[in-house]
mmCIF file of C-alpha atoms in Angstrom:
data_model
loop_
_atom_site.group_PDB
_atom_site.id
_atom_site.type_symbol
_atom_site.label_atom_id
_atom_site.label_comp_id
_atom_site.label_asym_id
_atom_site.label_seq_id
_atom_site.Cartn_x
_atom_site.Cartn_y
_atom_site.Cartn_z
ATOM 1 C CA MET A 157 -112.475 -8.545 -42.570
ATOM 2 C CA SER A 158 -110.750 -5.325 -41.726
ATOM 3 C CA GLU A 159 -113.852 -3.370 -42.623
ATOM 4 C CA LYS A 160 -115.921 -5.392 -40.252
ATOM 5 C CA PHE A 161 -113.432 -4.782 -37.509
ATOM 6 C CA GLU A 162 -113.556 -1.065 -38.070
ATOM 7 C CA LEU A 163 -117.299 -1.080 -37.912
ATOM 8 C CA SER A 164 -117.419 -2.835 -34.593
ATOM 9 C CA SER A 165 -114.756 -0.605 -33.099
ATOM 10 C CA GLU A 166 -116.791 2.413 -34.092
ATOM 11 C CA GLN A 167 -119.826 0.897 -32.458
ATOM 12 C CA THR A 168 -117.971 0.360 -29.243
ATOM 13 C CA HIS A 169 -116.744 3.894 -29.372
ATOM 14 C CA GLN A 170 -120.289 5.148 -29.775
ATOM 15 C CA GLU A 171 -121.558 2.943 -27.025
ATOM 16 C CA GLY A 172 -118.876 4.379 -24.802
ATOM 17 C CA GLN A 173 -120.384 7.797 -25.386
ATOM 18 C CA ILE A 174 -123.927 6.592 -24.921
ATOM 19 C CA ASN A 175 -123.197 4.901 -21.686
ATOM 20 C CA GLN A 176 -121.500 7.765 -19.901
ATOM 21 C CA ASP A 177 -124.801 9.300 -18.762
ATOM 22 C CA GLU A 178 -126.501 5.986 -18.304
ATOM 23 C CA LEU A 179 -123.692 4.668 -16.140
ATOM 24 C CA ILE A 180 -123.820 7.677 -13.842
ATOM 25 C CA LEU A 181 -127.583 7.447 -13.470
ATOM 26 C CA GLN A 182 -127.431 3.693 -13.075
ATOM 27 C CA GLN A 183 -124.899 3.979 -10.301
ATOM 28 C CA GLN A 184 -126.937 6.660 -8.545
ATOM 29 C CA ARG A 185 -130.024 4.468 -8.736
ATOM 30 C CA GLN A 186 -128.094 1.484 -7.463
ATOM 31 C CA ILE A 187 -126.788 3.371 -4.454
ATOM 32 C CA GLN A 188 -130.256 4.710 -3.683
ATOM 33 C CA GLN A 189 -131.743 1.261 -4.011
ATOM 34 C CA GLU A 190 -129.151 -0.300 -1.738
ATOM 35 C CA ILE A 191 -129.842 2.309 0.905
ATOM 36 C CA SER A 192 -133.600 2.048 0.633
ATOM 37 C CA GLU A 193 -133.573 -1.734 0.750
ATOM 38 C CA SER A 194 -131.291 -1.981 3.744
ATOM 39 C CA THR A 195 -132.836 0.711 5.947
ATOM 40 C CA PRO A 196 -136.412 1.279 7.065
ATOM 41 C CA LEU A 197 -137.947 4.674 6.274
ATOM 42 C CA VAL A 198 -138.274 5.400 9.979
ATOM 43 C CA GLY A 199 -136.015 3.410 12.267
ATOM 44 C CA GLU A 200 -136.591 2.218 15.820
ATOM 45 C CA LEU A 201 -135.475 4.231 18.801
ATOM 46 C CA GLU A 202 -131.852 3.842 19.728
ATOM 47 C CA ALA A 203 -129.723 5.022 22.583
ATOM 48 C CA ILE A 204 -127.513 7.961 21.779
ATOM 49 C CA SER A 205 -124.469 5.857 22.561
ATOM 50 C CA SER A 206 -125.114 3.911 19.360
ATOM 51 C CA LEU A 207 -123.485 6.868 17.619
ATOM 52 C CA ASN A 208 -120.248 6.025 19.417
ATOM 53 C CA ALA A 209 -119.746 2.923 17.361
ATOM 54 C CA GLU A 210 -120.256 4.780 14.086
ATOM 55 C CA TYR A 211 -117.611 7.353 14.860
ATOM 56 C CA SER A 212 -115.300 5.297 17.038
ATOM 57 C CA SER A 213 -112.230 6.448 15.163
ATOM 58 C CA ASP A 214 -113.044 10.139 15.169
ATOM 59 C CA GLU A 215 -112.078 12.223 18.185
ATOM 60 C CA VAL A 216 -113.997 15.334 17.183
ATOM 61 C CA TYR A 217 -117.212 13.420 16.739
ATOM 62 C CA LEU A 218 -116.724 11.418 19.950
ATOM 63 C CA GLN A 219 -116.409 14.621 21.986
ATOM 64 C CA LYS A 220 -119.610 15.906 20.467
ATOM 65 C CA ILE A 221 -121.494 12.701 21.126
ATOM 66 C CA LYS A 222 -120.505 12.985 24.764
ATOM 67 C CA ASP A 223 -121.877 16.496 24.840
ATOM 68 C CA LEU A 224 -125.014 15.339 23.076
ATOM 69 C CA ALA A 225 -125.527 12.427 25.414
ATOM 70 C CA SER A 226 -125.640 14.695 28.413
ATOM 71 C CA LYS A 227 -128.519 16.623 26.891
ATOM 72 C CA TYR A 228 -130.567 14.097 25.033
ATOM 73 C CA ASN A 229 -131.840 10.624 25.427
ATOM 74 C CA TYR A 230 -134.025 8.758 23.037
ATOM 75 C CA GLY A 231 -137.301 8.242 24.868
ATOM 76 C CA TYR A 232 -140.908 7.590 24.099
ATOM 77 C CA ILE A 233 -142.260 11.093 23.830
ATOM 78 C CA GLU A 234 -144.423 11.947 20.923
ATOM 79 C CA LYS A 235 -145.601 15.306 22.165
ATOM 80 C CA LEU A 236 -148.292 15.980 19.691
ATOM 81 C CA LEU A 237 -149.985 12.680 20.347
ATOM 82 C CA SER A 238 -149.849 12.997 24.093
ATOM 83 C CA ASN A 239 -151.554 16.385 24.091
ATOM 84 C CA LYS A 240 -155.096 16.178 22.737
ATOM 85 C CA ASP A 241 -155.648 19.940 22.509
ATOM 86 C CA GLU A 242 -152.488 20.568 20.575
ATOM 87 C CA PHE A 243 -153.288 17.696 18.291
ATOM 88 C CA LYS A 244 -156.697 19.198 17.616
ATOM 89 C CA THR A 245 -155.192 22.596 16.814
ATOM 90 C CA PHE A 246 -152.803 20.919 14.426
ATOM 91 C CA TYR A 247 -155.597 18.904 12.849
ATOM 92 C CA THR A 248 -157.628 22.064 12.175
ATOM 93 C CA LEU A 249 -154.573 23.788 10.750
ATOM 94 C CA ALA A 250 -153.973 20.832 8.440
ATOM 95 C CA GLU A 251 -157.629 20.711 7.458
ATOM 96 C CA ASN A 252 -157.545 24.322 6.280
ATOM 97 C CA SER A 253 -154.211 24.027 4.518
ATOM 98 C CA LYS A 254 -155.496 22.703 1.203
ATOM 99 C CA SER A 255 -157.589 25.726 0.351
ATOM 100 C CA SER A 256 -154.734 28.081 1.129
ATOM 101 C CA LEU A 257 -152.435 26.105 -1.185
ATOM 102 C CA VAL A 258 -155.042 26.249 -3.933
ATOM 103 C CA GLU A 259 -155.369 30.000 -3.381
ATOM 104 C CA LEU A 260 -151.617 30.292 -3.963
ATOM 105 C CA GLY A 261 -152.088 28.682 -7.357
ATOM 106 C CA PHE A 262 -151.257 25.049 -6.622
ATOM 107 C CA PRO A 263 -153.416 22.804 -8.799
ATOM 108 C CA GLN A 264 -156.349 21.630 -6.696
ATOM 109 C CA PHE A 265 -156.455 18.484 -8.698
ATOM 110 C CA THR A 266 -153.081 17.051 -7.656
ATOM 111 C CA VAL A 267 -152.866 18.715 -4.235
ATOM 112 C CA GLU A 268 -156.068 16.933 -3.278
ATOM 113 C CA ASP A 269 -154.562 13.457 -3.520
ATOM 114 C CA PHE A 270 -151.759 14.283 -1.134
ATOM 115 C CA TYR A 271 -153.993 16.226 1.195
ATOM 116 C CA ASP A 272 -156.471 13.356 1.433
ATOM 117 C CA THR A 273 -153.760 10.882 2.401
ATOM 118 C CA PHE A 274 -152.247 13.330 4.883
ATOM 119 C CA MET A 275 -155.599 13.793 6.608
ATOM 120 C CA GLU A 276 -156.295 10.072 6.502
ATOM 121 C CA VAL A 277 -153.078 9.384 8.378
ATOM 122 C CA LEU A 278 -153.844 12.053 10.986
ATOM 123 C CA LYS A 279 -157.304 10.610 11.427
ATOM 124 C CA ARG A 280 -156.099 7.048 11.679
ATOM 125 C CA ILE A 281 -153.570 7.805 14.387
ATOM 126 C CA SER A 282 -155.962 9.970 16.371
ATOM 127 C CA ASP A 283 -158.698 7.321 16.227
ATOM 128 C CA MET A 284 -156.521 4.788 18.017
ATOM 129 C CA PRO A 285 -157.760 3.923 21.515
ATOM 130 C CA THR A 286 -154.464 4.421 23.337
ATOM 131 C CA LEU A 287 -151.346 6.530 22.921
ATOM 132 C CA GLU A 288 -149.262 3.401 22.451
ATOM 133 C CA ASP A 289 -151.491 2.284 19.600
ATOM 134 C CA SER A 290 -151.313 5.706 17.984
ATOM 135 C CA LYS A 291 -147.555 5.643 18.089
ATOM 136 C CA ARG A 292 -147.408 2.157 16.673
ATOM 137 C CA GLU A 293 -149.793 3.147 13.880
ATOM 138 C CA LEU A 294 -147.775 6.288 13.125
ATOM 139 C CA HIS A 295 -144.556 4.321 12.997
ATOM 140 C CA GLN A 296 -146.113 1.725 10.744
ATOM 141 C CA LEU A 297 -147.703 4.185 8.319
ATOM 142 C CA PHE A 298 -144.489 6.165 7.992
ATOM 143 C CA ASN A 299 -142.675 2.981 7.104
ATOM 144 C CA GLU A 300 -145.034 2.202 4.250
ATOM 145 C CA GLN A 301 -143.643 3.785 1.107
ATOM 146 C CA GLY A 302 -147.145 4.447 -0.219
ATOM 147 C CA TYR A 303 -148.144 6.548 2.779
ATOM 148 C CA SER A 304 -144.741 8.003 3.537
ATOM 149 C CA ASP A 305 -144.277 9.384 0.018
ATOM 150 C CA TYR A 306 -147.704 11.029 0.084
ATOM 151 C CA MET A 307 -147.048 12.588 3.490
ATOM 152 C CA VAL A 308 -143.661 13.867 2.363
ATOM 153 C CA VAL A 309 -145.087 15.413 -0.805
ATOM 154 C CA TYR A 310 -147.770 17.183 1.166
ATOM 155 C CA LEU A 311 -145.271 18.558 3.665
ATOM 156 C CA ARG A 312 -143.119 19.733 0.776
ATOM 157 C CA LEU A 313 -146.120 21.524 -0.719
ATOM 158 C CA LEU A 314 -146.981 23.129 2.634
ATOM 159 C CA THR A 315 -143.376 24.284 2.930
ATOM 160 C CA SER A 316 -143.394 25.675 -0.577
ATOM 161 C CA GLY A 317 -146.694 27.422 0.153
ATOM 162 C CA GLN A 318 -145.216 29.089 3.223
ATOM 163 C CA LEU A 319 -142.120 30.219 1.314
ATOM 164 C CA GLN A 320 -144.293 31.745 -1.394
ATOM 165 C CA ARG A 321 -146.664 33.392 1.067
ATOM 166 C CA GLU A 322 -143.730 35.166 2.728
ATOM 167 C CA LYS A 323 -141.490 35.440 -0.262
ATOM 168 C CA ASP A 324 -140.176 38.884 0.616
ATOM 169 C CA PHE A 325 -138.744 37.563 3.857
ATOM 170 C CA TYR A 326 -137.354 34.305 2.491
ATOM 171 C CA SER A 327 -135.819 35.837 -0.631
ATOM 172 C CA CYS A 328 -132.930 37.082 1.550
ATOM 173 C CA PHE A 329 -131.918 33.494 2.293
ATOM 174 C CA ILE A 330 -131.775 32.279 -1.269
ATOM 175 C CA GLU A 331 -128.397 32.199 -2.938
ATOM 176 C CA GLY A 332 -127.786 33.008 -6.581
ATOM 177 C CA ASP A 333 -130.261 34.944 -8.628
ATOM 178 C CA ARG A 334 -133.157 32.574 -8.149
ATOM 179 C CA THR A 335 -136.583 33.790 -7.151
ATOM 180 C CA VAL A 336 -138.410 32.174 -4.248
ATOM 181 C CA ILE A 337 -140.738 30.546 -6.768
ATOM 182 C CA ASP A 338 -137.802 29.087 -8.755
ATOM 183 C CA PHE A 339 -136.323 27.830 -5.527
ATOM 184 C CA CYS A 340 -139.611 26.167 -4.576
ATOM 185 C CA HIS A 341 -139.884 24.490 -7.966
ATOM 186 C CA GLN A 342 -136.283 23.283 -7.927
ATOM 187 C CA GLU A 343 -135.460 22.535 -4.302
ATOM 188 C CA VAL A 344 -138.680 22.203 -2.321
ATOM 189 C CA GLU A 345 -141.421 20.577 -4.385
ATOM 190 C CA PRO A 346 -139.414 17.787 -6.075
ATOM 191 C CA MET A 347 -138.900 14.679 -3.967
ATOM 192 C CA TYR A 348 -135.514 13.594 -2.617
ATOM 193 C CA LYS A 349 -134.036 17.109 -2.517
ATOM 194 C CA GLU A 350 -132.251 17.836 0.733
ATOM 195 C CA SER A 351 -133.872 20.034 3.347
ATOM 196 C CA ASP A 352 -131.799 22.962 4.448
ATOM 197 C CA HIS A 353 -132.224 25.645 7.093
ATOM 198 C CA ILE A 354 -134.703 27.539 4.969
ATOM 199 C CA HIS A 355 -136.908 24.491 4.346
ATOM 200 C CA ILE A 356 -137.110 23.754 8.060
ATOM 201 C CA MET A 357 -137.853 27.368 8.884
ATOM 202 C CA ALA A 358 -140.717 27.520 6.401
ATOM 203 C CA ALA A 359 -142.065 24.083 7.350
ATOM 204 C CA CYS A 360 -142.119 25.151 11.006
ATOM 205 C CA SER A 361 -143.982 28.354 10.383
ATOM 206 C CA ALA A 362 -146.402 26.557 8.078
ATOM 207 C CA MET A 363 -147.216 24.198 10.913
ATOM 208 C CA ASN A 364 -146.886 26.759 13.640
ATOM 209 C CA THR A 365 -144.217 24.855 15.519
ATOM 210 C CA GLY A 366 -140.551 25.099 16.395
ATOM 211 C CA VAL A 367 -137.626 22.819 15.806
ATOM 212 C CA ARG A 368 -134.239 22.650 17.458
ATOM 213 C CA VAL A 369 -131.567 21.341 15.154
ATOM 214 C CA VAL A 370 -128.400 20.053 16.736
ATOM 215 C CA TYR A 371 -125.569 20.146 14.254
ATOM 216 C CA MET A 372 -122.932 17.503 14.504
ATOM 217 C CA ASP A 373 -120.299 18.316 11.945
ATOM 218 C CA ARG A 374 -116.544 18.207 11.897
ATOM 219 C CA GLY A 375 -116.134 21.789 13.112
ATOM 220 C CA ASN A 376 -113.567 22.270 15.858
ATOM 221 C CA ASN A 377 -115.916 23.150 18.703
ATOM 222 C CA LYS A 378 -116.051 20.484 21.340
ATOM 223 C CA GLN A 379 -119.759 21.036 21.788
ATOM 224 C CA VAL A 380 -122.526 20.557 19.286
ATOM 225 C CA THR A 381 -124.096 23.654 17.770
ATOM 226 C CA GLU A 382 -127.782 24.206 18.345
ATOM 227 C CA HIS A 383 -130.174 26.285 16.278
ATOM 228 C CA ASP A 384 -133.797 26.951 17.110
ATOM 229 C CA LEU A 385 -135.935 27.457 14.040
ATOM 230 C CA PRO A 386 -137.660 29.807 13.606
ATOM 231 C CA GLU A 387 -135.421 31.876 15.876
ATOM 232 C CA GLY A 388 -136.803 32.370 19.353
ATOM 233 C CA SER A 389 -139.504 29.714 19.038
ATOM 234 C CA THR A 390 -140.055 26.969 21.554
ATOM 235 C CA PRO A 391 -138.577 23.801 20.129
ATOM 236 C CA TYR A 392 -141.162 21.126 19.744
ATOM 237 C CA VAL A 393 -139.161 18.596 17.817
ATOM 238 C CA HIS A 394 -135.450 18.062 18.273
ATOM 239 C CA LEU A 395 -133.385 16.957 15.318
ATOM 240 C CA LEU A 396 -129.842 15.766 15.100
ATOM 241 C CA TYR A 397 -128.180 16.825 11.878
ATOM 242 C CA ARG A 398 -125.302 14.891 10.468
ATOM 243 C CA PRO A 399 -124.218 15.785 6.931
ATOM 244 C CA GLY A 400 -126.926 14.431 4.645
ATOM 245 C CA HIS A 401 -129.236 13.114 7.322
ATOM 246 C CA TYR A 402 -131.538 14.117 10.173
ATOM 247 C CA ASP A 403 -132.400 11.962 13.212
ATOM 248 C CA ILE A 404 -135.094 12.748 15.753
ATOM 249 C CA LEU A 405 -133.786 13.329 19.251
ATOM 250 C CA TYR A 406 -135.920 12.807 22.319
ATOM 251 C CA PRO A 407 -134.788 15.123 25.139
ATOM 252 C CA ASN A 408 -134.370 13.757 28.649
ATOM 253 C CA MET B 289 -162.090 2.382 -9.494
ATOM 254 C CA ALA B 290 -161.664 -0.489 -7.090
ATOM 255 C CA GLY B 291 -158.711 -2.772 -7.652
ATOM 256 C CA MET B 292 -156.603 -0.080 -9.262
ATOM 257 C CA SER B 293 -153.088 0.690 -8.115
ATOM 258 C CA PRO B 294 -152.445 4.240 -6.819
ATOM 259 C CA SER B 295 -150.661 5.145 -10.045
ATOM 260 C CA GLU B 296 -153.541 3.854 -12.183
ATOM 261 C CA ARG B 297 -156.058 5.700 -10.040
ATOM 262 C CA ARG B 298 -154.151 8.904 -10.421
ATOM 263 C CA LEU B 299 -153.718 8.438 -14.188
ATOM 264 C CA GLN B 300 -157.407 7.667 -14.594
ATOM 265 C CA LYS B 301 -158.230 10.858 -12.721
ATOM 266 C CA GLU B 302 -155.831 12.872 -14.879
ATOM 267 C CA LEU B 303 -157.246 11.369 -18.061
ATOM 268 C CA MET B 304 -160.788 12.355 -17.086
ATOM 269 C CA SER B 305 -159.716 15.894 -16.270
ATOM 270 C CA LEU B 306 -157.735 16.259 -19.504
ATOM 271 C CA MET B 307 -160.754 15.033 -21.460
ATOM 272 C CA LYS B 308 -163.151 17.415 -19.773
ATOM 273 C CA GLU B 309 -160.973 20.504 -19.505
ATOM 274 C CA PRO B 310 -158.072 20.289 -21.947
ATOM 275 C CA PRO B 311 -155.754 23.318 -22.195
ATOM 276 C CA PRO B 312 -156.302 25.225 -25.472
ATOM 277 C CA GLY B 313 -154.877 23.389 -28.484
ATOM 278 C CA VAL B 314 -154.268 20.182 -26.528
ATOM 279 C CA SER B 315 -156.210 16.939 -26.843
ATOM 280 C CA VAL B 316 -155.531 13.441 -25.588
ATOM 281 C CA ASP B 317 -156.254 10.266 -27.537
ATOM 282 C CA VAL B 318 -158.706 8.814 -25.034
ATOM 283 C CA ASP B 319 -159.267 5.438 -26.686
ATOM 284 C CA LEU B 320 -155.580 4.697 -26.784
ATOM 285 C CA ALA B 321 -155.050 5.794 -23.179
ATOM 286 C CA GLU B 322 -157.952 3.691 -21.986
ATOM 287 C CA GLN B 323 -156.474 0.626 -23.653
ATOM 288 C CA ASN B 324 -153.203 1.208 -21.891
ATOM 289 C CA LEU B 325 -153.137 3.756 -19.079
ATOM 290 C CA LEU B 326 -149.340 3.735 -19.036
ATOM 291 C CA GLN B 327 -148.922 5.124 -22.542
ATOM 292 C CA TRP B 328 -150.733 8.171 -23.897
ATOM 293 C CA ILE B 329 -150.640 10.167 -27.106
ATOM 294 C CA VAL B 330 -151.399 13.879 -26.825
ATOM 295 C CA HIS B 331 -152.074 16.095 -29.850
ATOM 296 C CA MET B 332 -150.845 19.657 -29.692
ATOM 297 C CA GLU B 333 -151.559 22.597 -32.006
ATOM 298 C CA GLY B 334 -149.070 25.406 -32.540
ATOM 299 C CA VAL B 335 -150.464 28.569 -30.928
ATOM 300 C CA THR B 336 -151.780 31.312 -33.223
ATOM 301 C CA GLY B 337 -149.391 34.239 -33.475
ATOM 302 C CA THR B 338 -146.298 32.121 -32.696
ATOM 303 C CA LEU B 339 -143.702 30.537 -34.974
ATOM 304 C CA TYR B 340 -145.604 27.253 -34.811
ATOM 305 C CA GLU B 341 -148.997 28.570 -35.907
ATOM 306 C CA GLY B 342 -150.761 26.088 -38.191
ATOM 307 C CA GLU B 343 -148.495 23.167 -37.225
ATOM 308 C CA SER B 344 -149.612 20.175 -35.222
ATOM 309 C CA PHE B 345 -147.514 17.826 -33.128
ATOM 310 C CA GLN B 346 -147.834 14.568 -31.266
ATOM 311 C CA LEU B 347 -146.444 13.940 -27.806
ATOM 312 C CA GLN B 348 -145.991 10.521 -26.318
ATOM 313 C CA PHE B 349 -146.265 10.110 -22.532
ATOM 314 C CA LYS B 350 -144.999 6.917 -20.906
ATOM 315 C CA PHE B 351 -145.622 6.279 -17.226
ATOM 316 C CA THR B 352 -144.343 3.677 -14.793
ATOM 317 C CA ASN B 353 -146.233 2.194 -11.868
ATOM 318 C CA LYS B 354 -144.273 4.611 -9.677
ATOM 319 C CA TYR B 355 -146.039 7.622 -11.213
ATOM 320 C CA PRO B 356 -146.428 10.377 -9.913
ATOM 321 C CA PHE B 357 -143.226 9.868 -7.913
ATOM 322 C CA ASP B 358 -141.429 8.916 -11.104
ATOM 323 C CA SER B 359 -141.662 11.562 -13.810
ATOM 324 C CA PRO B 360 -143.357 10.630 -17.090
ATOM 325 C CA GLU B 361 -141.172 9.987 -20.144
ATOM 326 C CA VAL B 362 -142.259 12.601 -22.665
ATOM 327 C CA THR B 363 -141.142 12.795 -26.312
ATOM 328 C CA PHE B 364 -142.388 14.256 -29.554
ATOM 329 C CA ILE B 365 -143.250 11.527 -32.045
ATOM 330 C CA GLY B 366 -144.605 11.286 -35.606
ATOM 331 C CA ASN B 367 -143.435 13.053 -38.714
ATOM 332 C CA ASN B 368 -143.548 16.619 -37.445
ATOM 333 C CA ILE B 369 -141.058 17.189 -34.623
ATOM 334 C CA PRO B 370 -141.046 20.920 -33.784
ATOM 335 C CA VAL B 371 -137.847 22.704 -34.779
ATOM 336 C CA HIS B 372 -136.888 24.342 -31.483
ATOM 337 C CA PRO B 373 -133.607 24.973 -29.597
ATOM 338 C CA HIS B 374 -134.689 22.547 -26.843
ATOM 339 C CA VAL B 375 -136.182 19.815 -29.004
ATOM 340 C CA TYR B 376 -133.885 17.269 -30.634
ATOM 341 C CA SER B 377 -134.768 15.872 -34.054
ATOM 342 C CA ASN B 378 -135.460 12.477 -32.458
ATOM 343 C CA GLY B 379 -138.225 14.070 -30.372
ATOM 344 C CA HIS B 380 -136.338 14.306 -27.067
ATOM 345 C CA ILE B 381 -137.111 17.471 -25.094
ATOM 346 C CA CYS B 382 -134.690 19.306 -22.820
ATOM 347 C CA LEU B 383 -137.046 20.544 -20.092
ATOM 348 C CA SER B 384 -136.102 20.437 -16.422
ATOM 349 C CA ILE B 385 -139.528 19.488 -15.061
ATOM 350 C CA LEU B 386 -139.271 16.228 -17.011
ATOM 351 C CA THR B 387 -136.327 15.047 -14.905
ATOM 352 C CA ASP B 388 -134.593 17.013 -12.123
ATOM 353 C CA ASP B 389 -137.399 19.382 -11.254
ATOM 354 C CA TRP B 390 -140.283 16.937 -11.567
ATOM 355 C CA SER B 391 -142.649 17.077 -8.594
ATOM 356 C CA PRO B 392 -145.531 14.701 -7.876
ATOM 357 C CA ALA B 393 -147.755 17.782 -7.678
ATOM 358 C CA LEU B 394 -147.227 18.331 -11.401
ATOM 359 C CA SER B 395 -149.413 16.521 -13.927
ATOM 360 C CA VAL B 396 -149.817 15.669 -17.624
ATOM 361 C CA GLN B 397 -151.707 18.913 -17.915
ATOM 362 C CA SER B 398 -148.939 21.021 -16.366
ATOM 363 C CA VAL B 399 -146.339 19.302 -18.585
ATOM 364 C CA CYS B 400 -148.462 20.115 -21.664
ATOM 365 C CA LEU B 401 -148.782 23.730 -20.571
ATOM 366 C CA SER B 402 -145.006 24.001 -20.066
ATOM 367 C CA ILE B 403 -144.344 22.570 -23.508
ATOM 368 C CA VAL B 404 -146.893 24.898 -25.138
ATOM 369 C CA SER B 405 -145.258 27.872 -23.451
ATOM 370 C CA MET B 406 -141.765 26.640 -24.352
ATOM 371 C CA LEU B 407 -142.794 26.508 -28.013
ATOM 372 C CA SER B 408 -144.694 29.779 -27.920
ATOM 373 C CA SER B 409 -141.807 31.803 -26.510
ATOM 374 C CA CYS B 410 -139.429 30.633 -29.252
ATOM 375 C CA LYS B 411 -137.911 33.438 -31.332
ATOM 376 C CA GLU B 412 -136.001 31.439 -33.911
ATOM 377 C CA LYS B 413 -136.730 27.981 -35.238
ATOM 378 C CA LYS B 414 -133.538 25.965 -34.939
ATOM 379 C CA ARG B 415 -132.316 22.674 -33.522
ATOM 380 C CA PRO B 416 -130.124 22.469 -30.407
ATOM 381 C CA SER B 417 -126.481 23.086 -31.305
ATOM 382 C CA ASP B 418 -125.449 19.552 -30.299
ATOM 383 C CA ASN B 419 -128.339 17.906 -32.140
ATOM 384 C CA ALA B 420 -126.304 15.717 -34.516
ATOM 385 C CA PHE B 421 -124.094 14.349 -31.754
ATOM 386 C CA TYR B 422 -126.888 13.831 -29.253
ATOM 387 C CA VAL B 423 -129.248 12.079 -31.665
ATOM 388 C CA LYS B 424 -126.472 9.706 -32.735
ATOM 389 C CA THR B 425 -125.407 8.741 -29.234
ATOM 390 C CA CYS B 426 -128.342 9.146 -26.886
ATOM 391 C CA SER B 427 -130.371 6.434 -25.224
ATOM 392 C CA LYS B 428 -133.883 5.768 -26.496
ATOM 393 C CA ASN B 429 -135.231 6.995 -23.201
ATOM 394 C CA PRO B 430 -134.603 10.737 -22.670
ATOM 395 C CA LYS B 431 -134.802 10.210 -18.907
ATOM 396 C CA LYS B 432 -131.512 8.342 -19.215
ATOM 397 C CA THR B 433 -129.789 11.508 -20.349
ATOM 398 C CA LYS B 434 -128.143 13.643 -17.725
ATOM 399 C CA TRP B 435 -129.394 16.984 -18.979
ATOM 400 C CA TRP B 436 -127.733 20.311 -18.471
ATOM 401 C CA TYR B 437 -130.340 23.029 -18.231
ATOM 402 C CA HIS B 438 -128.855 26.332 -19.148
ATOM 403 C CA ASP B 439 -131.248 28.648 -20.821
ATOM 404 C CA ASP B 440 -134.696 29.276 -19.396
ATOM 405 C CA SER B 441 -135.549 32.124 -21.729
ATOM 406 C CA VAL B 442 -136.710 29.945 -24.633
#
């Protein structure tokens, strides 16, 4: 009797050790699943004042929202789609991107899959008869996990390609003794890794565009901080950064 | 290839490529993989001039229908598990691209190449220092282990 008891207590003890890792991973998965089930991949447009409710108890954030509201308003502007020439330039750039990735040593074989889907999406939205239809199609495709994941992978590869092409320049921005290639393998190419300054910078130069990021953090400034990436470029897309998340802003 | 899910299509494509152009010393059991695309056995020969010369190993690849967004589950199986500082005696492999650093742009082929190079660069045949403890307590699925990657040199 006592032997049996000892045996089972040892088992429990061992299970306790087994489960440590599993519990952590399980909880991470659960949180991710809850988030992904309750929020669309790309949400609908909202007025900037909707941020007020989220931060109603935080003075610093409220001040910044006020500042933000005077500059931005969510509106229906999808610049690339409304300018046929610029869209064409972008399309050509995208078309040529696969071969330059392969030249950098990315395996043609897997890159192809993501490239094909990326081009298919561009084609599908540009083939729509009206701008409204294009936007609806874009919104819909980006909300389908199958398409969205493929698009995201391809953008990650383009970003990684750009970092590697100009690795001398970007190596100054990488902390620790990691090479640009290590950094690409660990922080750029895998899915679900957060995009930092350096990712945005490289993604912008890869696509020959500029982004303005508006940082809303808990810093003491009453105004939001703005950064244009790459420095001195004309911002084409405006992003609102809140720790862990980017929203698209549509300027007035 | 009509009627296949994206993950099956991709696996089918990878299988064809691995059949036609396998990396040196690597071969996939095609019959088995064609019976069940989600579970492959890959044979691997120790590279000449390395500590594993003359040995042969078997790797098991398990995929989910979320592949290539989910990494494959890769373990050594059979009666010859390589003695290596990153390979546990139960066949589990401590290799960052199999979990944290997995990218959908990687493939069965690139995983095989990484494992070949991991074995080939080994200077001393020994088990990981925590082998006894890990093998006793770990989950059957190595992807359920939260790995610490510390040493890239072997």
